[in-house]
Amino acid sequence: RASGEEVGAESVHQSLMRWLERADAPPVFALLGEYGMGKTISCQRLTKLLNAARQSGRAPAWMRRPVYFDLRELSLFKGRPK
């Protein structure tokens, strides 16, 4: 599936936003899928959107500070066989 493609009745972005908006939501959201399904780009887009909202002063009260890091870029994993 492409990033943002419908999963059931809602898109990945909608699922992530619904999770973020819930004060009683679990602290972790697992975004799983096969290679090339858009997991990385979905997270990058969400982080960009949330950072833009924070910088513009339009961030909702519930919004947490977004933190994005690519595990492939951590030195612990660099150079390891796939």
mmCIF file of C-alpha atoms in Angstrom, residues 2-78:
data_model
loop_
_atom_site.group_PDB
_atom_site.id
_atom_site.type_symbol
_atom_site.label_atom_id
_atom_site.label_comp_id
_atom_site.label_asym_id
_atom_site.label_seq_id
_atom_site.Cartn_x
_atom_site.Cartn_y
_atom_site.Cartn_z
ATOM 1 C CA ALA A 2 1.099 3.555 -0.576
ATOM 2 C CA SER A 3 1.528 5.998 2.281
ATOM 3 C CA GLY A 4 -1.836 7.315 3.392
ATOM 4 C CA GLU A 5 -3.757 4.576 1.588
ATOM 5 C CA GLU A 6 -6.919 3.478 3.305
ATOM 6 C CA VAL A 7 -6.507 0.747 5.901
ATOM 7 C CA GLY A 8 -9.962 -0.495 6.653
ATOM 8 C CA ALA A 9 -12.077 2.619 7.085
ATOM 9 C CA GLU A 10 -9.290 5.114 7.792
ATOM 10 C CA SER A 11 -5.852 6.094 6.519
ATOM 11 C CA VAL A 12 -2.594 5.621 8.403
ATOM 12 C CA HIS A 13 -2.518 9.383 9.005
ATOM 13 C CA GLN A 14 -6.057 9.359 10.416
ATOM 14 C CA SER A 15 -5.198 6.420 12.695
ATOM 15 C CA LEU A 16 -2.102 8.208 14.003
ATOM 16 C CA MET A 17 -3.987 11.462 14.588
ATOM 17 C CA ARG A 18 -6.826 9.662 16.379
ATOM 18 C CA TRP A 19 -4.250 7.945 18.612
ATOM 19 C CA LEU A 20 -2.475 11.243 19.372
ATOM 20 C CA GLU A 21 -5.736 12.998 20.251
ATOM 21 C CA ARG A 22 -6.735 10.410 22.865
ATOM 22 C CA ALA A 23 -5.475 11.254 26.347
ATOM 23 C CA ASP A 24 -6.084 7.645 27.419
ATOM 24 C CA ALA A 25 -4.274 6.101 24.429
ATOM 25 C CA PRO A 26 -1.395 3.665 24.944
ATOM 26 C CA PRO A 27 1.985 5.456 24.999
ATOM 27 C CA VAL A 28 3.258 3.622 21.897
ATOM 28 C CA PHE A 29 1.780 3.234 18.405
ATOM 29 C CA ALA A 30 3.224 0.346 16.397
ATOM 30 C CA LEU A 31 3.207 1.070 12.678
ATOM 31 C CA LEU A 32 3.944 -2.233 10.972
ATOM 32 C CA GLY A 33 4.090 -3.272 7.347
ATOM 33 C CA GLU A 34 6.140 -4.801 4.590
ATOM 34 C CA TYR A 35 9.083 -3.076 2.918
ATOM 35 C CA GLY A 36 7.999 -0.150 0.747
ATOM 36 C CA MET A 37 4.522 0.266 2.217
ATOM 37 C CA GLY A 38 5.082 3.846 3.406
ATOM 38 C CA LYS A 39 5.824 3.486 7.110
ATOM 39 C CA THR A 40 8.835 5.803 7.041
ATOM 40 C CA ILE A 41 7.235 8.493 4.892
ATOM 41 C CA SER A 42 4.057 8.399 7.007
ATOM 42 C CA CYS A 43 6.091 9.068 10.147
ATOM 43 C CA GLN A 44 8.170 11.764 8.447
ATOM 44 C CA ARG A 45 5.046 13.538 7.163
ATOM 45 C CA LEU A 46 3.339 13.373 10.560
ATOM 46 C CA THR A 47 6.438 14.776 12.291
ATOM 47 C CA LYS A 48 6.668 17.602 9.727
ATOM 48 C CA LEU A 49 2.971 18.429 10.146
ATOM 49 C CA LEU A 50 3.144 18.466 13.951
ATOM 50 C CA ASN A 51 6.360 20.536 14.003
ATOM 51 C CA ALA A 52 4.786 23.060 11.608
ATOM 52 C CA ALA A 53 1.733 23.332 13.883
ATOM 53 C CA ARG A 54 3.975 23.937 16.914
ATOM 54 C CA GLN A 55 6.039 26.597 15.129
ATOM 55 C CA SER A 56 2.962 28.449 13.861
ATOM 56 C CA GLY A 57 1.316 28.495 17.275
ATOM 57 C CA ARG A 58 -1.611 26.408 15.987
ATOM 58 C CA ALA A 59 -0.736 23.326 18.005
ATOM 59 C CA PRO A 60 -3.714 21.791 19.804
ATOM 60 C CA ALA A 61 -3.499 21.513 23.589
ATOM 61 C CA TRP A 62 -3.187 17.718 23.427
ATOM 62 C CA MET A 63 -0.216 17.758 21.083
ATOM 63 C CA ARG A 64 2.939 16.107 22.281
ATOM 64 C CA ARG A 65 6.349 17.100 20.947
ATOM 65 C CA PRO A 66 7.074 14.924 17.923
ATOM 66 C CA VAL A 67 10.316 12.974 17.920
ATOM 67 C CA TYR A 68 11.384 11.119 14.793
ATOM 68 C CA PHE A 69 14.497 9.048 14.381
ATOM 69 C CA ASP A 70 15.359 6.480 11.763
ATOM 70 C CA LEU A 71 16.684 3.312 13.383
ATOM 71 C CA ARG A 72 18.719 2.637 10.243
ATOM 72 C CA GLU A 73 20.742 5.776 10.975
ATOM 73 C CA LEU A 74 21.645 4.936 14.582
ATOM 74 C CA SER A 75 25.335 4.099 14.917
ATOM 75 C CA LEU A 76 24.422 0.951 16.852
ATOM 76 C CA PHE A 77 22.837 -0.468 13.701
ATOM 77 C CA LYS A 78 25.067 1.000 10.984
#
